Coordinates of C-alpha atoms in Angstrom, one line a residue:
M129 CA -48.2 22.3 16.8
V130 CA -44.7 23.1 18.1
V131 CA -43.3 20.6 20.5
K132 CA -40.1 21.3 22.5
R133 CA -37.8 18.6 23.8
K134 CA -35.6 19.3 26.7
I135 CA -31.8 18.4 26.7
E136 CA -30.9 16.9 30.3
E137 CA -27.9 18.8 32.0
T138 CA -26.3 15.2 32.9
S139 CA -26.1 14.5 29.3
E140 CA -22.2 14.7 29.3
P141 CA -21.1 12.5 32.3
L142 CA -17.6 12.8 31.3
K143 CA -17.3 16.2 30.9
D144 CA -14.0 18.2 31.7
T145 CA -12.1 14.6 31.2
C146 CA -9.4 13.7 28.6
F147 CA -8.1 10.3 27.7
V148 CA -5.1 9.0 26.1
F149 CA -5.0 5.5 24.7
T150 CA -1.8 3.6 24.0
G151 CA -1.2 -0.1 23.2
E152 CA -3.1 -2.7 21.4
M153 CA -6.6 -2.9 22.5
E154 CA -9.0 -6.1 22.2
M155 CA -11.8 -3.3 21.4
P156 CA -11.0 -1.1 18.2
R157 CA -9.4 2.1 19.4
E158 CA -11.9 4.0 17.3
V159 CA -14.9 2.5 19.4
A160 CA -13.4 3.3 22.4
Q161 CA -12.4 6.9 21.4
Q162 CA -16.4 7.0 20.3
K163 CA -17.7 6.0 23.7
V164 CA -15.7 8.8 25.4
V165 CA -16.9 11.5 22.9
M166 CA -20.7 10.3 23.1
L167 CA -20.3 10.7 26.8
G168 CA -19.0 14.2 26.8
G169 CA -15.2 13.5 26.9
R170 CA -12.2 14.2 24.9
Y171 CA -9.0 12.3 23.9
T172 CA -5.8 13.2 22.7
S173 CA -3.0 11.5 20.9
L174 CA -0.3 12.3 23.7
P175 CA -0.4 12.8 27.4
S176 CA -0.3 16.3 29.0
R177 CA -1.1 18.1 32.0
R178 CA -5.0 18.3 31.0
T179 CA -5.1 14.6 30.5
T180 CA -7.3 12.9 32.9
Y181 CA -6.6 9.1 32.4
L182 CA -4.1 7.1 30.3
V183 CA -5.7 3.8 29.1
A184 CA -3.1 1.0 28.4
G185 CA -3.5 -2.1 26.6
N186 CA -1.2 -4.9 25.5
E187 CA 2.6 -3.6 24.7
P188 CA 1.8 0.1 25.8
G189 CA 4.1 3.0 24.5
P190 CA 6.8 3.3 27.2
S191 CA 7.2 7.2 26.5
K192 CA 3.5 7.5 27.3
M193 CA 3.5 5.6 30.2
A194 CA 6.6 7.4 31.3
K195 CA 4.8 11.0 31.0
A196 CA 2.0 9.8 32.7
K197 CA 3.9 8.6 36.0
E198 CA 5.8 11.9 35.7
L199 CA 2.5 13.9 35.4
G200 CA 0.8 11.8 37.7
I201 CA -2.0 10.6 35.3
L202 CA -4.3 7.9 36.4
V203 CA -3.6 4.8 34.5
L204 CA -6.4 2.3 33.3
T205 CA -6.4 -1.0 31.8
E206 CA -9.0 -1.9 29.3
K207 CA -11.1 -3.8 31.5
Q208 CA -11.2 -1.0 34.0
F209 CA -11.8 1.5 31.2
L210 CA -14.8 -0.5 30.3
D211 CA -16.2 -0.6 33.7
F212 CA -15.5 3.1 34.1
I213 CA -17.5 3.8 31.0
E214 CA -20.5 1.4 32.2
S215 CA -20.7 3.1 35.3
K216 CA -20.8 6.4 33.6
S217 CA -23.6 5.1 31.2
K218 CA -25.8 3.8 33.9
N219 CA -28.3 6.7 33.5
F220 CA -27.0 7.9 30.2
E221 CA -29.2 7.8 26.7
D222 CA -26.9 6.9 23.9
R223 CA -28.9 9.0 21.6
E224 CA -28.9 12.8 21.3
V225 CA -31.9 14.8 20.6
V226 CA -31.0 17.1 17.7
D227 CA -34.3 19.2 17.3
L228 CA -35.2 21.8 19.5
E229 CA -38.3 22.4 18.0
Y230 CA -40.4 20.8 15.1
K231 CA -43.8 20.6 13.6
N232 CA -45.9 17.8 13.8
D233 CA -48.7 17.4 11.1
D234 CA -50.9 15.3 13.3
K235 CA -51.0 18.2 15.6
E236 CA -50.2 15.5 18.5
P237 CA -46.9 15.2 20.5
I238 CA -44.8 12.4 19.5
R239 CA -44.9 9.9 22.5
V240 CA -42.0 7.6 22.6
D241 CA -42.5 4.1 24.3
S242 CA -41.2 0.6 24.3
K243 CA -42.7 -0.1 20.7
D244 CA -41.1 2.9 19.2
E245 CA -38.1 2.4 20.8
D246 CA -37.9 -1.1 19.1
K247 CA -38.8 0.4 15.8
H248 CA -36.2 3.0 16.1
D249 CA -33.7 0.3 16.7
K250 CA -34.7 -1.6 13.6
E251 CA -34.5 1.3 11.6
Y252 CA -31.0 2.2 12.9
K253 CA -29.8 -1.1 12.1
D254 CA -31.0 -0.6 8.4
I255 CA -29.2 2.5 8.4
H256 CA -25.8 1.1 9.9
D257 CA -26.0 -1.6 7.1
K258 CA -26.2 0.9 4.0
E259 CA -24.0 3.3 5.9
F260 CA -26.3 6.4 5.5
K261 CA -25.5 6.3 1.7
D262 CA -29.3 6.2 0.7
I263 CA -31.0 7.9 3.6
H264 CA -32.7 10.0 1.1
Y265 CA -34.4 7.3 -0.9
R266 CA -35.4 4.4 2.0
E267 CA -38.8 4.2 2.8
F268 CA -39.5 4.8 6.7
K269 CA -42.5 3.6 8.7
D270 CA -42.5 6.6 10.6
L271 CA -41.9 9.6 8.5
D272 CA -41.4 12.1 11.3
D273 CA -38.3 10.2 12.3
I274 CA -36.5 11.5 9.4
R275 CA -37.0 14.6 7.2
I276 CA -35.9 14.7 3.7
S277 CA -34.7 18.3 3.4
S278 CA -34.8 20.4 -0.1
E279 CA -32.9 23.0 1.4
E280 CA -29.2 24.0 0.1
P281 CA -26.3 22.5 1.9
W282 CA -24.9 24.6 4.9
S283 CA -21.6 24.7 3.3
E284 CA -23.1 27.0 0.8
K285 CA -26.1 28.4 2.9
Y286 CA -23.4 29.9 5.4
R287 CA -20.7 30.5 3.1
P288 CA -19.0 33.9 4.4
K289 CA -20.2 37.0 2.8
S290 CA -17.8 39.4 4.5
K291 CA -14.4 39.5 5.7
E292 CA -15.6 39.4 9.2
E293 CA -17.0 35.9 8.5
L294 CA -14.0 34.2 7.6
I295 CA -12.8 32.1 10.0
G296 CA -8.9 32.4 10.6
N297 CA -6.3 33.6 8.4
Q298 CA -7.2 37.1 8.4
N299 CA -3.5 38.3 7.6
I300 CA -3.4 36.1 4.6
F301 CA -6.6 37.8 3.5
S302 CA -5.0 41.3 4.1
Q303 CA -1.9 40.4 1.9
L304 CA -4.5 39.0 -1.0
V305 CA -6.3 42.4 -0.8
N306 CA -2.9 44.1 -0.9
F307 CA -2.0 41.9 -4.2
L308 CA -5.1 42.8 -5.8
K309 CA -5.0 46.6 -5.0
G310 CA -1.5 46.5 -7.0
K311 CA 1.0 47.0 -4.1
T312 CA 3.3 44.2 -4.8
D313 CA 5.3 43.5 -7.9
Y314 CA 3.7 40.0 -8.6
K315 CA 1.2 39.3 -11.3
S316 CA -0.3 36.3 -9.8
V317 CA -0.6 35.1 -6.1
L318 CA -0.8 31.5 -5.1
L319 CA -3.2 30.2 -2.4
S320 CA -2.5 26.9 -1.1
G321 CA -3.7 24.8 2.1
S322 CA -6.0 22.1 3.0
P323 CA -9.4 21.6 1.6
G324 CA -12.0 23.8 3.5
V325 CA -10.1 26.3 5.0
G326 CA -11.6 29.0 2.7
K327 CA -9.2 29.7 -0.1
T328 CA -11.6 30.0 -2.7
T329 CA -14.1 32.0 -0.5
A330 CA -11.2 34.4 0.4
A331 CA -10.6 35.0 -3.4
Y332 CA -14.0 36.2 -4.0
L333 CA -14.4 38.2 -0.8
A334 CA -11.0 39.9 -1.9
A335 CA -12.2 40.6 -5.5
K336 CA -15.3 41.8 -4.0
E337 CA -13.9 44.2 -1.7
C338 CA -11.6 45.3 -4.9
N339 CA -14.6 45.8 -7.1
L340 CA -13.0 43.3 -9.5
T341 CA -15.1 41.0 -11.6
C342 CA -14.2 37.1 -11.2
I343 CA -13.4 34.8 -14.4
E344 CA -13.1 31.2 -12.8
F345 CA -11.9 28.1 -14.5
N346 CA -12.0 25.2 -12.0
A347 CA -11.2 21.4 -12.1
S348 CA -14.5 20.8 -14.2
D349 CA -13.3 22.8 -17.0
V350 CA -10.7 21.6 -19.8
R351 CA -7.5 23.2 -19.3
N352 CA -4.8 22.0 -21.4
K353 CA -2.6 24.4 -23.7
G354 CA -5.2 24.7 -26.1
E355 CA -8.0 25.6 -24.2
L356 CA -6.4 28.0 -22.1
N357 CA -5.2 29.9 -25.0
K358 CA -8.6 30.1 -26.5
K359 CA -10.5 31.0 -23.2
I360 CA -8.5 33.3 -21.6
K361 CA -6.8 35.5 -24.4
N362 CA -9.5 37.4 -25.0
N363 CA -9.6 38.1 -21.2
L364 CA -6.1 39.5 -20.3
N365 CA -7.0 42.9 -21.0
N366 CA -7.5 45.0 -18.0
F367 CA -10.3 47.0 -18.4
N368 CA -14.0 46.1 -20.1
L369 CA -16.8 48.2 -20.7
G370 CA -18.9 47.6 -17.6
S371 CA -23.0 47.7 -17.7
N372 CA -23.1 51.1 -16.3
N373 CA -20.5 52.4 -18.9
G374 CA -17.9 52.7 -16.7
L375 CA -14.6 50.6 -16.5
E376 CA -14.9 47.1 -15.1
R377 CA -11.7 45.5 -13.9
K378 CA -11.3 41.7 -13.9
V379 CA -9.4 39.0 -11.9
L380 CA -8.5 35.6 -13.3
I381 CA -9.3 32.9 -10.7
M382 CA -7.5 29.3 -11.6
D383 CA -9.1 27.0 -9.0
E384 CA -7.5 23.4 -8.2
I385 CA -4.4 23.9 -10.2
D386 CA -2.9 20.8 -8.8
G387 CA -5.6 19.1 -10.7
M388 CA -4.1 20.5 -14.0
T389 CA -1.1 17.7 -14.4
S390 CA -3.6 15.5 -16.2
D391 CA -4.1 18.6 -18.8
R392 CA -1.6 18.4 -21.3
G393 CA 0.7 21.7 -21.5
G394 CA -1.9 23.4 -18.9
L395 CA 0.6 24.5 -16.3
A396 CA 3.5 25.5 -18.5
E397 CA 0.8 27.5 -20.3
L398 CA -0.4 29.0 -17.2
G399 CA 3.1 30.3 -16.6
V400 CA 3.5 31.6 -19.9
I401 CA 0.1 33.7 -19.3
I402 CA 0.9 34.8 -16.0
K403 CA 3.9 36.8 -17.7
K404 CA 1.9 38.1 -20.4
S405 CA -1.2 39.0 -18.2
R406 CA -2.3 42.5 -17.7
I407 CA -4.8 41.6 -15.0
P408 CA -4.3 39.9 -11.6
I409 CA -4.3 36.0 -11.5
I410 CA -5.0 34.0 -8.3
C411 CA -4.0 30.2 -8.6
I412 CA -5.4 28.0 -5.8
C413 CA -4.3 24.5 -5.2
N414 CA -4.2 21.9 -2.1
D415 CA -1.1 20.1 -2.5
R416 CA 1.7 22.9 -2.3
S417 CA 4.4 20.2 -2.4
N418 CA 3.7 19.0 -5.8
M419 CA 6.7 19.4 -8.2
K420 CA 4.5 20.7 -10.9
I421 CA 3.5 23.8 -8.8
R422 CA 6.9 24.8 -8.3
G423 CA 6.7 26.3 -12.1
V424 CA 3.8 28.5 -11.1
A425 CA 5.0 29.4 -7.5
N426 CA 8.5 30.9 -9.0
Y427 CA 6.3 33.6 -10.4
S428 CA 3.5 34.2 -7.6
L429 CA 3.2 35.5 -4.3
D430 CA 3.2 32.5 -2.2
L431 CA 0.5 32.7 0.5
R432 CA -0.1 29.5 2.6
F433 CA -3.4 29.0 4.5
R434 CA -3.1 27.4 8.0
K435 CA -5.3 24.8 9.1
L436 CA -8.3 25.8 11.2
D437 CA -8.5 25.6 14.9
F438 CA -11.0 24.1 16.9
R439 CA -12.1 27.0 19.1
Q440 CA -12.2 29.2 15.7
V441 CA -14.8 26.6 14.2
L442 CA -16.7 26.1 17.3
G443 CA -18.2 29.6 17.5
R444 CA -19.0 29.5 13.8
V445 CA -20.9 26.0 14.0
R446 CA -22.6 27.1 17.2
E447 CA -24.0 30.1 15.3
I448 CA -25.3 28.1 12.5
L449 CA -26.7 25.2 14.9
K450 CA -28.7 28.0 16.2
R451 CA -30.0 29.3 13.3
E452 CA -31.2 26.3 12.2
N453 CA -32.6 25.4 15.5
K454 CA -30.5 22.2 16.3
N455 CA -28.9 21.1 19.0
V456 CA -25.5 19.0 18.9
R457 CA -22.8 18.5 21.9
D458 CA -19.8 20.4 21.8
S459 CA -17.9 16.7 22.0
V460 CA -19.7 15.7 18.9
I461 CA -18.4 18.6 17.3
Q462 CA -15.0 18.2 18.1
E463 CA -15.3 14.3 17.1
V464 CA -16.5 15.5 13.6
F465 CA -13.7 18.5 13.6
M466 CA -11.1 15.8 14.1
Q467 CA -12.5 13.2 11.6
G468 CA -12.6 16.2 8.6
K469 CA -8.9 17.6 9.7
G470 CA -10.3 20.9 10.2
D471 CA -12.4 20.8 6.6
M472 CA -15.2 23.3 7.3
R473 CA -17.0 22.4 4.3
Y474 CA -17.2 18.7 5.6
I475 CA -17.8 19.6 9.1
L476 CA -21.0 21.3 8.0
N477 CA -22.3 18.6 5.6
I478 CA -21.8 15.8 8.0
L479 CA -23.6 17.8 10.9
Q480 CA -26.4 18.3 8.3
V481 CA -26.7 15.1 7.7
L482 CA -26.7 14.1 11.4
C483 CA -29.4 16.6 11.7
L484 CA -31.6 15.1 9.3
R485 CA -32.8 12.8 12.3
H486 CA -34.2 14.0 15.4
V487 CA -32.4 11.6 17.6
I488 CA -28.6 10.7 16.8
S489 CA -26.8 7.8 18.1
S490 CA -22.9 7.2 18.8
E491 CA -22.8 4.4 16.0
E492 CA -24.6 6.9 13.5
I493 CA -21.9 9.5 14.2
N494 CA -19.2 6.9 13.7
L495 CA -20.8 5.8 10.5
V496 CA -21.5 9.3 9.1
C497 CA -18.0 10.7 10.0
K498 CA -16.2 8.4 7.7
K499 CA -14.0 9.8 5.2
T500 CA -11.2 8.8 3.1
F501 CA -8.8 11.8 2.6
M502 CA -6.7 12.4 -0.5
R503 CA -3.4 12.3 1.2
N504 CA -0.1 13.4 -0.2
I505 CA 2.6 10.6 -0.4
F506 CA 4.8 12.0 2.6
D507 CA 1.4 11.5 4.9
L508 CA 1.1 8.1 3.7
C509 CA 4.5 7.2 4.4
A510 CA 4.5 8.6 7.7
D511 CA 1.4 6.8 8.6
I512 CA 2.5 3.7 7.4
F513 CA 5.5 3.4 9.5
M514 CA 3.4 4.2 12.5
K515 CA 2.7 1.3 15.0
K516 CA -0.6 -0.3 13.2
K517 CA -2.5 -3.5 12.6
I518 CA -1.3 -5.4 9.2
W519 CA -4.8 -4.6 7.6
E520 CA -4.5 -0.8 8.6
K521 CA -1.3 -0.8 7.0
I522 CA -2.6 -2.8 4.1
D523 CA -5.2 0.1 3.9
V524 CA -2.5 2.8 3.5
Y525 CA -0.8 0.7 0.9
F526 CA -3.5 0.9 -1.3
E527 CA -4.3 4.7 -0.9
D528 CA -1.3 4.9 -3.6
Y529 CA 0.0 1.4 -4.4
S530 CA 2.6 2.7 -6.7
F531 CA 4.2 5.2 -4.5
V532 CA 4.1 3.8 -0.9
P533 CA 6.4 1.1 -1.8
L534 CA 9.0 3.1 -3.3
M535 CA 8.9 5.5 -0.3
V536 CA 9.3 2.6 2.1
H537 CA 12.3 1.3 0.2
E538 CA 14.0 4.9 0.4
N539 CA 13.0 5.4 4.4
Y540 CA 13.0 1.8 6.2
L541 CA 16.8 2.4 7.0
K542 CA 15.8 5.2 9.0
S543 CA 14.3 3.2 11.6
N544 CA 16.6 1.7 14.7
L545 CA 17.0 -1.6 13.0
H546 CA 19.3 -4.3 14.3
I547 CA 21.5 -5.8 11.4
S548 CA 19.3 -8.9 11.5
E549 CA 16.0 -6.9 10.8
V550 CA 17.9 -5.1 8.1
V551 CA 18.3 -8.4 6.2
I552 CA 14.6 -9.3 6.9
S553 CA 13.3 -6.0 5.5
S554 CA 15.6 -6.0 2.7
D555 CA 14.8 -9.7 1.6
S556 CA 11.0 -8.7 2.2
I557 CA 11.4 -5.7 -0.3
S558 CA 12.8 -8.1 -2.7
Y559 CA 10.1 -10.7 -2.3
G560 CA 7.8 -7.6 -3.2
D561 CA 9.9 -6.8 -6.3
V562 CA 9.2 -10.6 -7.4
V563 CA 5.4 -10.6 -6.5
D564 CA 5.4 -6.9 -8.3
R565 CA 6.9 -8.5 -11.5
I566 CA 4.1 -11.2 -11.5
I567 CA 1.5 -8.6 -11.1
H568 CA 2.4 -6.7 -14.1
G569 CA 3.6 -9.8 -16.1
P570 CA 1.7 -11.3 -19.1
N571 CA -1.0 -12.6 -16.7
Q572 CA -1.7 -9.5 -14.8
E573 CA -2.1 -11.2 -11.4
W574 CA -3.8 -8.4 -9.5
G575 CA -5.1 -11.0 -7.3
L576 CA -1.4 -10.7 -5.4
S577 CA -1.8 -7.3 -4.7
G578 CA -2.2 -8.0 -0.9
V579 CA 0.7 -10.3 -0.7
H580 CA 2.9 -7.4 -2.6
A581 CA 1.2 -5.1 -0.2
F582 CA 2.6 -7.1 2.7
F583 CA 6.3 -7.7 1.5
S584 CA 6.8 -4.5 -0.3
S585 CA 5.1 -1.9 2.5
V586 CA 3.8 -4.0 5.6
L587 CA 6.9 -6.0 6.7
P588 CA 9.8 -3.2 6.0
S589 CA 7.8 -0.5 8.0
N590 CA 7.6 -2.6 11.2
K591 CA 9.6 0.0 13.3
P592 CA 9.0 3.8 13.3
L593 CA 10.9 6.5 11.6
N594 CA 13.5 8.6 13.6
K595 CA 14.7 11.2 10.9
K596 CA 13.1 13.0 8.2
I597 CA 11.1 11.6 5.3
D598 CA 12.7 11.9 1.9
F599 CA 11.2 11.5 -1.6
S600 CA 12.2 8.4 -3.4
N601 CA 15.2 8.8 -5.5
Y602 CA 13.7 5.8 -7.9
L603 CA 11.9 8.0 -10.3
G604 CA 15.1 10.4 -10.9
Q605 CA 17.3 7.3 -11.4
N606 CA 15.0 5.4 -13.3
S607 CA 14.4 8.4 -15.7
K608 CA 18.3 8.7 -15.9
K609 CA 18.4 5.0 -16.4
M610 CA 16.1 5.6 -19.6
K611 CA 17.7 8.7 -20.7
N612 CA 21.0 6.9 -20.9
E613 CA 19.7 3.7 -22.6
R614 CA 18.1 5.7 -25.1
N615 CA 21.4 7.8 -25.8
L616 CA 23.2 4.4 -26.2
L617 CA 20.8 3.0 -28.4
T618 CA 20.8 6.4 -30.5
C619 CA 25.0 6.2 -30.9
F620 CA 24.9 2.7 -31.5
L621 CA 22.3 3.1 -34.5
H622 CA 24.3 6.0 -35.9
G623 CA 27.8 4.6 -36.1
Y624 CA 26.6 0.7 -36.3
K625 CA 29.2 0.6 -39.5
S626 CA 32.2 1.5 -37.4
Y627 CA 32.0 -0.9 -34.6
S628 CA 30.7 -4.2 -33.0
P629 CA 27.5 -5.7 -34.1
T630 CA 25.8 -5.7 -30.7
K631 CA 24.8 -3.0 -28.1
V632 CA 26.2 -4.9 -25.4
S633 CA 30.1 -5.1 -26.7
Y634 CA 29.6 -1.6 -27.8
R635 CA 29.1 -0.2 -24.5
M636 CA 31.6 -2.6 -22.8
Y637 CA 34.5 -2.0 -25.3
D638 CA 34.0 0.3 -28.2
S639 CA 32.7 3.2 -26.4
M640 CA 35.1 3.3 -23.9
V641 CA 37.9 3.1 -26.5
F642 CA 37.1 6.3 -28.7
C643 CA 35.8 7.9 -25.2
K644 CA 39.2 7.6 -23.9
K645 CA 40.6 8.7 -27.4
Y646 CA 38.7 11.7 -27.6
L647 CA 39.2 13.2 -24.1
R648 CA 43.0 12.5 -24.4
N649 CA 43.0 14.6 -27.7
I650 CA 41.2 17.3 -25.9
Y651 CA 43.7 17.4 -23.1
L652 CA 46.4 17.3 -25.5
E653 CA 44.7 20.2 -27.5
K654 CA 44.5 18.1 -30.9
Y655 CA 41.0 19.5 -31.3
E656 CA 41.2 18.6 -35.2
D657 CA 41.5 15.0 -34.2
C658 CA 38.7 15.1 -31.8
V659 CA 36.6 16.1 -35.0
K660 CA 38.3 13.6 -36.9
I661 CA 37.1 10.9 -34.5
I662 CA 33.3 12.3 -34.9
E663 CA 33.6 12.1 -38.8
E664 CA 35.3 8.9 -39.1
M665 CA 32.7 6.8 -36.9
G666 CA 29.8 8.6 -38.4
I667 CA 28.3 10.1 -35.3
L668 CA 27.1 13.2 -33.9
K669 CA 29.1 15.6 -31.7
E670 CA 26.0 15.2 -28.9
D671 CA 26.2 11.4 -29.3
I672 CA 30.1 11.3 -28.1
E673 CA 29.1 13.7 -25.4
N674 CA 26.3 11.7 -24.1
I675 CA 28.6 8.4 -24.1
I676 CA 30.9 10.2 -22.1
E677 CA 28.5 11.2 -19.5
I678 CA 27.5 7.8 -19.3
C679 CA 31.2 5.8 -19.5
Y680 CA 32.2 8.9 -16.9
L681 CA 30.2 10.1 -14.2
G682 CA 31.9 13.6 -14.3
G683 CA 31.0 13.9 -17.9
L684 CA 32.9 16.8 -19.5
K685 CA 32.7 18.8 -16.5
D686 CA 36.5 18.6 -16.2
V687 CA 37.1 19.5 -19.6
P688 CA 38.4 23.0 -20.1
A689 CA 35.8 25.2 -21.8
K690 CA 38.4 26.6 -24.3
G691 CA 38.8 23.1 -25.5
K692 CA 35.0 22.3 -25.8
S693 CA 34.2 25.7 -27.6
T694 CA 37.0 25.2 -30.1
V695 CA 35.8 21.6 -30.7
T696 CA 32.4 23.0 -31.4
R697 CA 33.4 25.8 -33.7
L698 CA 35.3 23.1 -35.7
Y699 CA 32.4 20.7 -35.5
K700 CA 30.2 23.4 -37.0
K701 CA 32.5 23.9 -40.1
L702 CA 32.3 19.8 -40.8
K703 CA 30.4 19.3 -44.2
R704 CA 29.5 15.7 -44.9
V705 CA 26.8 13.4 -45.8
L706 CA 24.8 11.0 -43.0
P707 CA 22.2 8.3 -43.8
Y708 CA 20.0 9.3 -41.0
F709 CA 17.9 12.3 -40.3
V710 CA 19.2 15.6 -38.2
E711 CA 17.2 17.6 -36.3
D712 CA 19.0 20.6 -34.3
T713 CA 17.3 21.0 -31.0
K714 CA 18.6 24.0 -29.1
K715 CA 17.8 24.3 -25.3
V716 CA 16.7 28.1 -25.0
K717 CA 16.3 29.9 -21.9
G718 CA 13.0 31.7 -21.7
E719 CA 10.3 32.1 -24.1
I720 CA 11.0 30.9 -27.8
D721 CA 10.2 33.3 -30.6
S722 CA 7.5 31.7 -32.6
N723 CA 8.7 33.7 -35.8
E724 CA 12.3 32.2 -35.5
E725 CA 12.7 29.3 -37.8
E726 CA 14.3 25.7 -36.2
E727 CA 17.5 24.9 -38.0
K728 CA 17.0 21.5 -39.7
V729 CA 19.4 19.6 -42.0
I730 CA 18.4 16.4 -43.7
Y731 CA 21.0 14.3 -45.3
E732 CA 20.0 11.4 -47.5
E733 CA 21.6 8.8 -49.5

């Protein structure tokens, strides 16, 4: 027997109202926002002409308050907001009927009385405790309350089958089709954008429209240099004999290439494959700002997918819910959309989980919608400098505890800080460095991570930024420091018989002496004396150039090209016996011929 449940017209008492929250509230802001959404309202981060109410807690933002006064927006205190919500919730049931119709095996309508309500409340509490993680495995007293669905995920079931079903980015899709038809000079295309915007789907639909056979490698495949050579080499030809005795064209799809950074030599080999390939290659990534992606982007058509707009998503979601015979309020769809940041795959999966129940409550929506997003380091840095509670900033720190302190150290002076606040923040970063040394010391005191989070990230990020976020210079400077130390040690070991026995005295005295002498001879055009210095000290020409770069920031940039080339020619004519192995590593731009033998000279004594 089919039972139909009516949806009350008054199920959205806050319809067409918009709230903005500012300041510190006793109630968590997420809970207040959820109350608004479940009553049919919506909330935004900034006040506008469409804003109905501004809810101000302790220490409200002055800019928001000024904007509200300018636009004539009604300002509510937290107590007034709670009273307002309570007045609107008197005749409101904080549960929403999801099923429009369903089958009852007992052929009797389901009657909901007070006992059933108590039973439902107990089951809701159990679900809250387990946060919906084991929803498919728990035993319920009333099996009609939750149906275990064996259907495929909605994100796969309703995956677009044609160009018309794609949501947004139609112009990008047209450019992708033109690329596959050979209307551009590129051999590959790079599709980038947030998760769930349709990059992979667009790639398959474009290949289908151009009658191309797809060969895909994604993050589940091993994609290092050796595996790429082995698997892709045989597929680089443009045509294959198809099943209908015709010619079958192919396209190579490399999905999630930003995950190839852990595959040794994978991205570098992909760049070589792109240059040699005779078939089109589609590369897909989420993080376009990744430094290692730039090597592929330089040889590819760069197409960036934009995030989906709620108005675009709403129509598609309504259509899917109608096909599934489900009812979910637009305000709930908007909340899921905002939690998912426009990720269509996430939106459909969450709605499918919510629709496993006949009736859903606001707390269940809040629990199911929780998701941790993989954010890049710039988003984390911007987030930690916002006005948040201490524990919220510590959560941001733990999303990437290696890079967040470096980004804070690079950007904390871009806040409006008084000189006394600069001192406090700088001291805090110093204390954080002390704690970091203890954490990574012999005893591995990882229990101090929370202390490190506070000193290195929370306290220095007390004020908001007012300038563009820059990437940390520490990585580049640390790499340069390690390179200089390595070059210094190499030169010291090569000529240890000619100068002081310690590396410190060598760096502070000996290196400065022979570097000045070497440069003076070049400027005086005494090139034979330059080579004589190298020969007497028993070092290489590369050694003295590296030491000059360390001792003098400019290095050999100001030295005339004629002098450098003359010294190089004389040095190559030098014949001597050295007590160490020398390998000539030449930097060659472009591809290195595999048949060309590297010049290696071994000197022994």
